[in-house]
Amino acid sequence: MACTSDSWLYCLAILLLMAIVESAEQPHLSNENGVKTSVFLSPKFVLEPGSVSNKYYYDLDFPRGHIALKDFNAEVVDEAGNPIPLQETYLHHWIVLRYYQQKGVEIHGNAWFNQSDHVVIVRNSGVCDNDNLQYFGLGSETRRTATHIPDPYGIEIGNPVEIPHGYEEKWMLNVHAIDTRGVRDRLGCTECRCDLYNVTVDEYGRALPPDYDGGFRCCYDETKCRVKEGFYGVKRSLYLRYTVKYIDWDASIVPVKIYILDVTDIWTMSDESKGVRSQHYCLVEYKVESCDIGVANDGCTHTKSLSVSLPTSGDVIYGVAHQHTAGMGSTLYGQDGRVICSSNPIYGEGNEAGNEAGYIVGMSTCYPVPGSVKLSDGEILTLVSNYSSARRHTGVMGLFYLLVADSSTKPDIALHAPAPVHVEMKIFIPGLGVVLFGITIILILNFAFRFRSGKKRDYKAISP
Ligand SMILES: *[C@@H]1O[C@H](CO)[C@@H](O)[C@H](O)[C@H]1NC(C)=O
Ligand SMILES: *[C@@H]1O[C@H](CO)[C@@H](O)[C@H](O)[C@H]1NC(C)=O
Ligand SMILES: *[C@@H]1O[C@H](CO)[C@@H](O)[C@H](O)[C@H]1NC(C)=O
């Protein structure tokens, strides 16, 4: 675009429009139920064959204000917005964490928060003490796992009365991705086998235990999994594109609490006589040894289970498990043996993103009719996580994510009579509002300019 003295006002208008588009809050549109949808891109991460990115992004773009979250989903895309299949970039996990940060302080570096960061992590409602504190998080199953929260429920955030004075609510994203183009052993790289990463110390330089031969402590940020001799693949920039659906908060929304159970949880019960409170130390990952050679392969199932109680009673609104490759399903049982939720992996069968053969591309979810699956106070739940042990696996996981509505808060049925559970917006035009706003400004400036110069404009002046 050539800016001549004749066309300066036009140029100004265009530059103004560009500035507005650049700086505008991410696009959102509301559907008829008032559900707003925002689509954001994470900061970019750069990967080449074999490399690992495990970065922490603070002060993430996120909807602001007192709202109820209705859905959070994501996928890895390249610079052109194309979805990247798991065979190329394995999405080990992403995690979204809520926190309050003291105003005026900054967080530096690629690390978890620490005391000096003036940060209060707003953890979910339980139960691990040391980990799994996130609000949202999934892995390879991201593309085909339902994550919406049905009406009248929602995750309440941004309530100004809950945010401590002098602090603001923020969000952190951690994305752990592994570029497996051209690697020697694709499964081994995704299971973070230490020999493939040629790693004997963890990310802080501490020696790994001799029996630790695979798991996230061997595939930290900037490590590299072994690539086939002579393989070449370009370095590329990728993003986590995440979609948040939400509604403005109002009194008819029933808040749900987030619980994440972990089958590796080491639960020590409280002992009031000794003044010891109950503790949950979660290891997050575990190992599946291969079954005896003698045993027929089809009988090889590794079962790990945990008994645990939640610090709440209430209605289960949503449930989903998280497992890695070779996962065969996970079930949460009540104390009386009833099934609270069963969640099973969906394995891909093709090559395209969302259907990658051999990978868990989705997990089935539970949406019990509200009120039909209740947890009672102090009830002991049993979590079972099954894996195929036809071969050995390292760094596997068995999480169970639950949304629970406190039964003392009754949904206001009258206000939500036959509302459709979830309306997907089929057509999404990014930034439509912004573009219309910009066009309006151009028209106004154009009009003003004509009025001022009093001569006919040559429209060729703004040809690109
Ligand atoms: C904790 O924060 C301090 C100050 O911001 C920083 O120097 C230190 O490296 C941080 N520690 C870790 C483990 O990130
Ligand atoms: C593995 O690491 C060791 C020590 O850091 C290094 O000497 C060796 O060359 C590495 N091997 C490969 C195959 O990268
Ligand atoms: C887990 O495996 C055991 C043993 O094979 C089986 O009895 C149980 O039904 C399985 N549970 C799930 C959730 O797949």
Coordinates of C-alpha atoms and ligand atoms in Angstrom, one line a residue:
M1 CA 0.0 0.0 0.0
A2 CA 1.4 3.3 -1.0
C3 CA 0.7 6.2 1.3
T4 CA 0.7 9.4 -0.7
S5 CA -0.1 12.8 0.6
D6 CA -3.5 12.4 -1.1
S7 CA -4.3 9.2 0.7
W8 CA -2.8 9.8 4.2
L9 CA -6.2 9.8 5.9
Y10 CA -7.0 6.5 4.3
C11 CA -3.7 5.1 5.3
L12 CA -4.3 6.3 8.8
A13 CA -7.7 4.6 8.8
I14 CA -6.2 1.3 7.6
L15 CA -3.4 1.5 10.1
L16 CA -5.9 2.2 12.8
L17 CA -8.0 -0.8 11.7
M18 CA -4.9 -3.0 11.7
A19 CA -4.0 -1.8 15.2
I20 CA -7.6 -2.5 16.4
V21 CA -7.5 -6.0 14.9
E22 CA -4.1 -6.7 16.5
S23 CA -4.9 -5.5 19.9
A24 CA -8.5 -6.6 20.1
E25 CA -9.5 -9.2 22.7
Q26 CA -9.8 -12.5 21.0
P27 CA -13.0 -12.9 19.0
H28 CA -16.1 -14.1 20.6
L29 CA -19.7 -14.6 19.6
S30 CA -22.7 -15.4 21.6
N31 CA -25.3 -18.0 20.6
E32 CA -28.9 -17.7 21.5
N33 CA -28.4 -19.1 25.0
G34 CA -25.9 -16.5 25.8
V35 CA -23.0 -18.9 25.5
K36 CA -19.9 -17.0 24.4
T37 CA -17.1 -18.7 22.6
S38 CA -13.5 -17.4 22.6
V39 CA -10.7 -19.0 20.6
F40 CA -7.1 -18.3 21.6
L41 CA -3.7 -19.3 20.5
S42 CA -1.0 -20.1 23.1
P43 CA 2.4 -18.6 22.7
K44 CA 4.2 -20.5 20.0
F45 CA 6.6 -23.4 20.7
V46 CA 9.2 -24.6 18.3
L47 CA 9.9 -28.3 17.6
E48 CA 12.1 -30.3 15.4
P49 CA 12.3 -34.1 15.0
G50 CA 12.8 -35.7 18.4
S51 CA 12.6 -32.5 20.4
V52 CA 10.4 -31.8 23.5
S53 CA 8.8 -28.6 24.6
N54 CA 7.4 -28.5 28.1
K55 CA 6.8 -24.8 28.8
Y56 CA 4.8 -22.8 31.2
Y57 CA 2.9 -19.8 30.0
Y58 CA 1.7 -17.4 32.6
D59 CA -1.0 -14.8 32.3
L60 CA -2.7 -16.7 29.6
D61 CA -5.3 -15.1 27.3
F62 CA -8.6 -16.1 29.0
P63 CA -12.1 -14.7 29.3
R64 CA -12.4 -12.1 32.0
G65 CA -15.0 -11.2 34.5
H66 CA -17.4 -13.0 36.7
I67 CA -18.4 -15.9 34.5
A68 CA -19.3 -19.6 34.4
L69 CA -17.1 -21.8 32.3
K70 CA -19.1 -24.2 30.1
D71 CA -16.4 -25.8 28.0
F72 CA -12.7 -25.9 27.4
N73 CA -11.1 -27.7 24.6
A74 CA -7.9 -27.5 22.6
E75 CA -5.7 -28.8 19.8
V76 CA -2.2 -28.4 18.4
V77 CA -2.0 -26.4 15.2
D78 CA 0.7 -25.0 13.0
E79 CA 1.2 -21.4 11.9
A80 CA -1.4 -21.7 9.2
G81 CA -3.9 -23.1 11.7
N82 CA -3.7 -26.7 10.4
P83 CA -4.3 -29.4 13.0
I84 CA -1.1 -31.4 13.6
P85 CA -1.6 -35.2 13.9
L86 CA -0.2 -37.0 17.0
Q87 CA 2.3 -39.1 14.9
E88 CA 4.1 -35.8 14.2
T89 CA 3.6 -33.9 17.5
Y90 CA 2.5 -36.1 20.4
L91 CA 0.5 -34.0 22.8
H92 CA 1.7 -35.5 26.1
H93 CA -0.5 -33.2 28.1
W94 CA -1.7 -29.6 28.6
I95 CA -2.8 -28.2 31.8
V96 CA -4.7 -25.0 32.7
L97 CA -4.2 -23.7 36.2
R98 CA -5.9 -20.8 37.9
Y99 CA -4.0 -18.5 40.2
Y100 CA -4.2 -15.1 41.9
Q101 CA -1.2 -12.9 41.4
Q102 CA -0.2 -9.9 43.4
K103 CA -0.6 -6.8 41.2
G104 CA 2.6 -5.3 40.0
V105 CA 4.8 -8.4 40.2
E106 CA 6.0 -10.4 37.3
I107 CA 6.7 -14.1 36.8
H108 CA 9.8 -15.1 34.9
G109 CA 11.2 -18.2 33.5
N110 CA 10.0 -21.6 32.5
A111 CA 9.2 -23.1 35.9
W112 CA 6.5 -23.9 38.2
F113 CA 5.5 -21.1 40.6
N114 CA 7.5 -20.6 43.8
Q115 CA 7.0 -18.7 47.0
S116 CA 8.7 -15.6 45.8
D117 CA 6.3 -15.2 42.9
H118 CA 3.6 -13.7 45.0
V119 CA 1.2 -16.2 43.6
V120 CA -1.7 -18.1 45.2
I121 CA -2.6 -21.2 43.2
V122 CA -6.4 -21.6 43.1
R123 CA -6.4 -25.3 43.2
N124 CA -9.3 -27.5 42.2
S125 CA -11.3 -29.1 45.1
G126 CA -9.0 -32.1 45.5
V127 CA -7.7 -34.4 46.3
C128 CA -4.0 -34.5 45.6
D129 CA -1.9 -32.3 47.8
N130 CA 1.1 -32.0 45.6
D131 CA 0.0 -32.3 42.0
N132 CA -3.0 -32.4 39.7
L133 CA -4.1 -28.9 40.9
Q134 CA -5.4 -27.8 37.5
Y135 CA -8.8 -26.8 36.4
F136 CA -8.5 -28.4 33.0
G137 CA -6.1 -30.7 31.3
L138 CA -5.9 -33.6 28.8
G139 CA -3.4 -35.2 26.5
S140 CA -3.5 -37.1 23.2
E141 CA -7.3 -37.6 23.7
T142 CA -8.0 -33.9 23.5
R143 CA -9.6 -33.8 20.1
R144 CA -12.4 -36.4 20.7
T145 CA -13.2 -36.0 24.4
A146 CA -16.4 -34.2 25.2
T147 CA -15.8 -31.4 27.8
H148 CA -18.9 -29.3 27.9
I149 CA -20.8 -28.8 31.1
P150 CA -24.5 -29.1 30.8
D151 CA -27.0 -26.5 32.0
P152 CA -27.7 -25.3 34.6
Y153 CA -24.1 -26.1 35.8
G154 CA -20.9 -24.2 35.3
I155 CA -17.4 -23.6 36.8
E156 CA -17.6 -20.2 38.5
I157 CA -14.6 -18.0 38.1
G158 CA -13.7 -14.3 38.4
N159 CA -16.0 -13.6 41.4
P160 CA -14.6 -10.3 42.6
V161 CA -15.5 -11.1 46.2
E162 CA -13.2 -14.2 46.2
I163 CA -10.1 -12.5 44.7
P164 CA -7.9 -11.3 47.6
H165 CA -7.3 -7.5 47.8
G166 CA -4.3 -6.4 45.7
Y167 CA -4.4 -9.6 43.6
E168 CA -5.8 -10.4 40.2
E169 CA -7.0 -13.7 38.8
K170 CA -4.8 -15.2 36.1
W171 CA -4.3 -18.5 34.2
M172 CA -1.3 -20.6 33.5
L173 CA -0.9 -23.0 30.6
N174 CA 1.6 -25.8 30.5
V175 CA 2.0 -27.6 27.2
H176 CA 4.1 -30.8 27.0
A177 CA 4.6 -31.8 23.3
I178 CA 7.0 -34.3 21.7
D179 CA 8.0 -34.1 18.1
T180 CA 8.1 -37.8 17.0
R181 CA 8.8 -37.2 13.3
G182 CA 11.5 -39.6 12.3
V183 CA 12.2 -41.1 15.7
R184 CA 13.5 -44.6 16.2
D185 CA 10.8 -45.7 18.6
R186 CA 7.6 -43.7 18.5
L187 CA 5.9 -45.4 21.5
G188 CA 9.2 -45.3 23.5
C189 CA 9.5 -41.5 22.9
T190 CA 5.9 -40.9 23.9
E191 CA 6.4 -43.0 27.0
C192 CA 9.5 -41.0 27.8
R193 CA 11.9 -43.9 28.0
C194 CA 15.1 -42.5 29.5
D195 CA 17.5 -44.5 27.3
L196 CA 15.9 -43.0 24.2
Y197 CA 16.4 -39.5 25.6
N198 CA 19.9 -40.4 26.8
V199 CA 19.0 -38.9 30.2
T200 CA 20.3 -40.0 33.6
V201 CA 19.5 -36.9 35.6
D202 CA 16.3 -35.0 35.8
E203 CA 15.6 -31.4 34.7
Y204 CA 17.2 -30.0 38.0
G205 CA 20.3 -32.1 37.5
R206 CA 19.4 -34.7 40.2
A207 CA 20.3 -38.3 39.5
L208 CA 17.3 -40.4 38.7
P209 CA 16.6 -43.5 40.8
P210 CA 18.2 -46.6 39.2
D211 CA 14.8 -48.2 38.7
Y212 CA 13.4 -45.1 37.0
D213 CA 13.7 -46.0 33.3
G214 CA 10.8 -44.0 31.8
G215 CA 8.3 -41.2 32.6
F216 CA 8.1 -37.4 32.5
R217 CA 11.3 -37.0 34.5
C218 CA 13.2 -38.1 31.3
C219 CA 11.4 -36.0 28.7
Y220 CA 11.6 -32.5 30.1
D221 CA 11.8 -29.3 28.2
E222 CA 14.6 -29.2 25.5
T223 CA 15.4 -32.9 25.8
K224 CA 15.6 -34.9 22.5
C225 CA 14.4 -38.4 21.7
R226 CA 16.6 -40.5 19.4
V227 CA 15.9 -39.9 15.7
K228 CA 16.7 -42.3 12.9
E229 CA 20.1 -41.8 11.3
G230 CA 19.9 -39.3 8.4
F231 CA 16.4 -38.2 9.0
Y232 CA 15.7 -34.6 8.3
G233 CA 12.6 -32.6 9.2
V234 CA 12.1 -28.9 9.4
K235 CA 11.9 -27.0 12.6
R236 CA 8.4 -25.7 13.0
S237 CA 6.3 -23.3 15.1
L238 CA 3.2 -24.7 16.8
Y239 CA 0.5 -23.5 19.0
L240 CA -2.1 -24.8 21.3
R241 CA -5.4 -23.4 20.0
Y242 CA -7.9 -23.5 22.8
T243 CA -11.6 -22.8 22.8
V244 CA -13.3 -21.5 25.9
K245 CA -17.1 -21.4 26.2
Y246 CA -18.7 -19.4 29.0
I247 CA -21.7 -17.4 30.1
D248 CA -22.0 -14.4 32.3
W249 CA -22.6 -15.4 35.9
D250 CA -26.1 -15.3 37.3
A251 CA -27.8 -16.7 40.3
S252 CA -29.5 -19.5 38.4
I253 CA -26.2 -21.2 37.5
V254 CA -25.3 -24.1 39.8
P255 CA -21.5 -24.2 40.5
V256 CA -19.7 -27.4 40.1
K257 CA -16.5 -28.4 41.9
I258 CA -13.6 -30.1 40.2
Y259 CA -12.0 -33.2 41.6
I260 CA -9.1 -35.1 40.2
L261 CA -8.5 -38.6 41.5
D262 CA -5.2 -40.2 40.8
V263 CA -4.8 -44.0 41.0
T264 CA -1.2 -43.5 42.3
D265 CA -2.5 -41.5 45.3
I266 CA -0.8 -42.5 48.5
W267 CA -3.5 -41.7 51.0
T268 CA -2.7 -41.4 54.6
M269 CA -5.8 -41.0 56.7
S270 CA -6.1 -38.4 59.4
D271 CA -5.4 -39.4 62.9
E272 CA -7.0 -36.9 65.3
S273 CA -5.3 -38.4 68.4
K274 CA -1.9 -37.5 66.8
G275 CA -3.2 -34.3 65.2
V276 CA -2.3 -35.6 61.8
R277 CA -4.5 -34.5 58.9
S278 CA -5.3 -36.7 55.9
Q279 CA -2.7 -36.5 53.1
H280 CA -2.8 -37.4 49.5
Y281 CA 0.6 -37.7 47.9
C282 CA 0.1 -38.4 44.2
L283 CA 2.9 -39.9 42.1
V284 CA 0.9 -39.0 38.9
E285 CA 2.6 -41.7 36.8
Y286 CA 3.3 -45.4 37.1
K287 CA 4.7 -48.4 35.3
V288 CA 3.1 -51.4 33.7
E289 CA 5.3 -54.5 33.6
S290 CA 4.7 -56.9 30.8
C291 CA 2.8 -60.0 31.7
D292 CA 4.4 -63.4 32.1
I293 CA 5.5 -64.8 28.8
G294 CA 3.7 -68.0 29.8
V295 CA 0.3 -66.3 30.1
A296 CA -1.7 -66.0 27.0
N297 CA -1.5 -62.5 25.6
D298 CA -5.2 -61.9 25.6
G299 CA -5.3 -62.3 29.4
C300 CA -2.7 -59.7 30.0
T301 CA -4.4 -56.9 31.8
H302 CA -2.7 -54.7 34.4
T303 CA -5.1 -53.4 37.0
K304 CA -4.3 -50.7 39.5
S305 CA -6.8 -49.5 42.0
L306 CA -7.2 -46.9 44.7
S307 CA -9.7 -46.4 47.5
V308 CA -10.3 -42.8 48.4
S309 CA -13.0 -40.5 49.8
L310 CA -13.9 -37.1 48.5
P311 CA -14.3 -34.2 51.0
T312 CA -17.9 -33.6 49.7
S313 CA -21.2 -35.1 48.9
G314 CA -23.1 -34.2 45.8
D315 CA -24.3 -35.0 42.3
V316 CA -21.9 -36.2 39.7
I317 CA -22.4 -34.0 36.6
Y318 CA -19.5 -35.2 34.5
G319 CA -16.7 -37.7 34.6
V320 CA -13.8 -38.7 32.4
A321 CA -10.6 -40.7 32.9
H322 CA -7.2 -39.9 31.5
Q323 CA -5.0 -42.8 30.3
H324 CA -2.1 -43.2 28.0
T325 CA -1.5 -45.6 25.1
A326 CA -2.4 -49.2 26.1
G327 CA -5.1 -47.9 28.4
M328 CA -8.1 -50.2 28.5
G329 CA -10.5 -48.2 30.5
S330 CA -11.1 -46.9 34.0
T331 CA -14.1 -47.1 36.3
L332 CA -15.0 -45.3 39.5
Y333 CA -17.1 -47.3 41.9
G334 CA -19.1 -46.2 44.9
Q335 CA -18.8 -47.8 48.3
D336 CA -21.7 -50.1 47.6
G337 CA -20.1 -51.3 44.3
R338 CA -22.3 -49.2 42.0
V339 CA -20.6 -47.7 39.0
I340 CA -20.3 -44.0 39.3
C341 CA -18.6 -43.6 35.9
S342 CA -16.8 -45.8 33.4
S343 CA -14.5 -44.0 30.9
N344 CA -12.9 -45.9 28.0
P345 CA -10.3 -44.9 25.5
I346 CA -11.1 -44.4 21.8
Y347 CA -8.2 -45.5 19.6
G348 CA -7.6 -43.9 16.2
E349 CA -7.6 -46.0 13.1
G350 CA -6.2 -43.7 10.4
N351 CA -3.6 -41.0 9.8
E352 CA -5.5 -37.8 10.0
A353 CA -5.6 -35.5 13.1
G354 CA -8.2 -36.8 15.5
N355 CA -8.0 -40.4 14.2
E356 CA -4.3 -41.4 14.5
A357 CA -3.9 -45.2 14.5
G358 CA -2.7 -46.6 17.8
Y359 CA -3.2 -43.4 19.8
I360 CA -5.8 -42.6 22.3
V361 CA -7.7 -39.9 20.4
G362 CA -10.6 -39.6 22.8
M363 CA -12.0 -40.8 26.1
S364 CA -15.7 -41.6 26.6
T365 CA -17.3 -39.4 29.2
C366 CA -20.2 -39.7 31.7
Y367 CA -23.1 -37.2 31.8
P368 CA -25.4 -38.8 34.3
V369 CA -28.9 -37.3 34.5
P370 CA -28.4 -34.7 37.3
G371 CA -29.4 -36.2 40.6
S372 CA -29.1 -39.8 39.4
V373 CA -25.6 -40.4 40.6
K374 CA -24.9 -39.1 44.1
L375 CA -21.9 -39.3 46.3
S376 CA -22.5 -39.3 50.0
D377 CA -20.4 -37.6 52.6
G378 CA -17.2 -39.6 53.4
E379 CA -18.2 -42.4 51.0
I380 CA -15.2 -44.5 50.0
L381 CA -14.8 -44.6 46.3
T382 CA -12.7 -47.1 44.3
L383 CA -10.9 -46.1 41.2
V384 CA -9.7 -48.9 38.8
S385 CA -7.4 -48.2 35.9
N386 CA -6.7 -51.0 33.4
Y387 CA -3.9 -51.3 30.9
S388 CA -2.9 -53.9 28.5
S389 CA 0.3 -55.5 29.8
A390 CA 1.0 -57.4 26.5
R391 CA 4.2 -55.3 26.6
R392 CA 5.9 -53.0 29.1
H393 CA 4.9 -49.4 29.5
T394 CA 6.5 -46.5 31.4
G395 CA 5.0 -43.2 32.5
V396 CA 1.4 -44.3 32.2
M397 CA -1.3 -42.5 34.1
G398 CA -4.7 -43.1 35.7
L399 CA -6.5 -40.0 36.5
F400 CA -10.2 -39.5 37.0
Y401 CA -11.7 -36.0 36.5
L402 CA -15.1 -35.4 38.2
L403 CA -17.4 -32.4 38.3
V404 CA -19.6 -32.5 41.3
A405 CA -22.5 -30.2 42.3
D406 CA -23.0 -29.8 46.0
S407 CA -26.4 -31.3 46.6
S408 CA -27.2 -28.5 49.0
T409 CA -27.4 -26.1 46.1
K410 CA -30.6 -26.9 44.2
P411 CA -30.8 -26.0 40.5
D412 CA -33.6 -23.5 39.7
I413 CA -35.5 -25.8 37.4
A414 CA -38.0 -23.1 36.5
L415 CA -35.4 -20.9 35.0
H416 CA -33.9 -23.7 32.9
A417 CA -37.0 -25.6 31.8
P418 CA -36.4 -27.3 28.5
A419 CA -33.2 -25.5 27.5
P420 CA -31.1 -27.4 25.0
V421 CA -28.2 -28.9 26.8
H422 CA -25.5 -27.6 24.5
V423 CA -25.7 -25.6 21.3
E424 CA -22.6 -25.9 19.1
M425 CA -21.9 -23.0 16.9
K426 CA -21.4 -24.4 13.5
I427 CA -20.2 -21.2 11.9
F428 CA -17.6 -19.2 13.6
I429 CA -16.3 -16.0 12.0
P430 CA -13.3 -14.9 13.9
G431 CA -13.3 -11.2 14.8
L432 CA -16.5 -10.4 12.9
G433 CA -17.4 -7.7 15.4
V434 CA -13.9 -6.2 15.2
V435 CA -14.0 -6.2 11.4
L436 CA -17.4 -4.5 11.3
F437 CA -16.2 -1.9 13.8
G438 CA -13.1 -1.2 11.7
I439 CA -15.2 -0.9 8.5
T440 CA -17.4 1.6 10.3
I441 CA -14.4 3.7 11.3
I442 CA -13.1 3.7 7.7
L443 CA -16.4 4.8 6.4
I444 CA -16.7 7.6 8.9
L445 CA -13.1 8.7 8.2
N446 CA -13.8 8.5 4.5
F447 CA -16.8 10.6 4.9
A448 CA -15.0 13.1 7.0
F449 CA -12.1 13.3 4.5
R450 CA -14.4 13.9 1.6
F451 CA -16.2 16.5 3.5
R452 CA -13.0 18.2 4.4
S453 CA -11.2 18.0 1.0
G454 CA -14.4 18.7 -0.9
K455 CA -13.1 16.6 -3.9
K456 CA -13.7 13.3 -5.3
R457 CA -11.5 10.5 -4.1
D458 CA -9.5 8.3 -6.3
Y459 CA -10.1 4.9 -4.8
K460 CA -7.0 3.5 -6.5
A461 CA -5.0 5.3 -3.8
I462 CA -5.6 2.4 -1.4
S463 CA -5.1 -0.5 -3.8
P464 CA -2.8 -2.9 -2.0
Ligands
LIG1 C1 11.8 -18.8 42.3 O1 11.7 -17.4 42.2 C2 13.0 -16.7 42.3 C3 12.7 -15.2 42.2 O2 11.7 -14.9 41.2 C4 13.9 -17.2 41.2 O3 15.1 -16.5 41.3 C5 14.1 -18.7 41.3 O4 14.9 -19.1 40.2 C6 12.7 -19.4 41.3 N1 12.9 -20.8 41.5 C7 12.5 -21.7 40.6 C8 12.7 -23.1 40.9 O5 11.9 -21.4 39.6
LIG2 C1 24.5 -39.5 25.7 O1 25.0 -38.6 26.7 C2 26.3 -38.7 27.0 C3 26.7 -37.9 28.2 O2 25.9 -36.7 28.2 C4 27.1 -38.3 25.7 O3 28.5 -38.4 25.9 C5 26.7 -39.2 24.6 O4 27.3 -38.8 23.4 C6 25.2 -39.2 24.4 N1 24.8 -40.2 23.4 C7 24.0 -39.9 22.4 C8 23.7 -41.1 21.5 O5 23.6 -38.8 22.2
LIG3 C1 -10.2 -54.3 34.6 O1 -9.6 -55.6 34.5 C2 -10.2 -56.5 35.3 C3 -9.4 -57.8 35.2 O2 -9.3 -58.1 33.8 C4 -11.7 -56.7 35.0 O3 -12.3 -57.6 35.9 C5 -12.4 -55.4 35.1 O4 -13.7 -55.5 34.7 C6 -11.7 -54.3 34.3 N1 -12.3 -53.0 34.6 C7 -12.3 -52.1 33.6 C8 -12.8 -50.8 34.1 O5 -12.0 -52.3 32.5

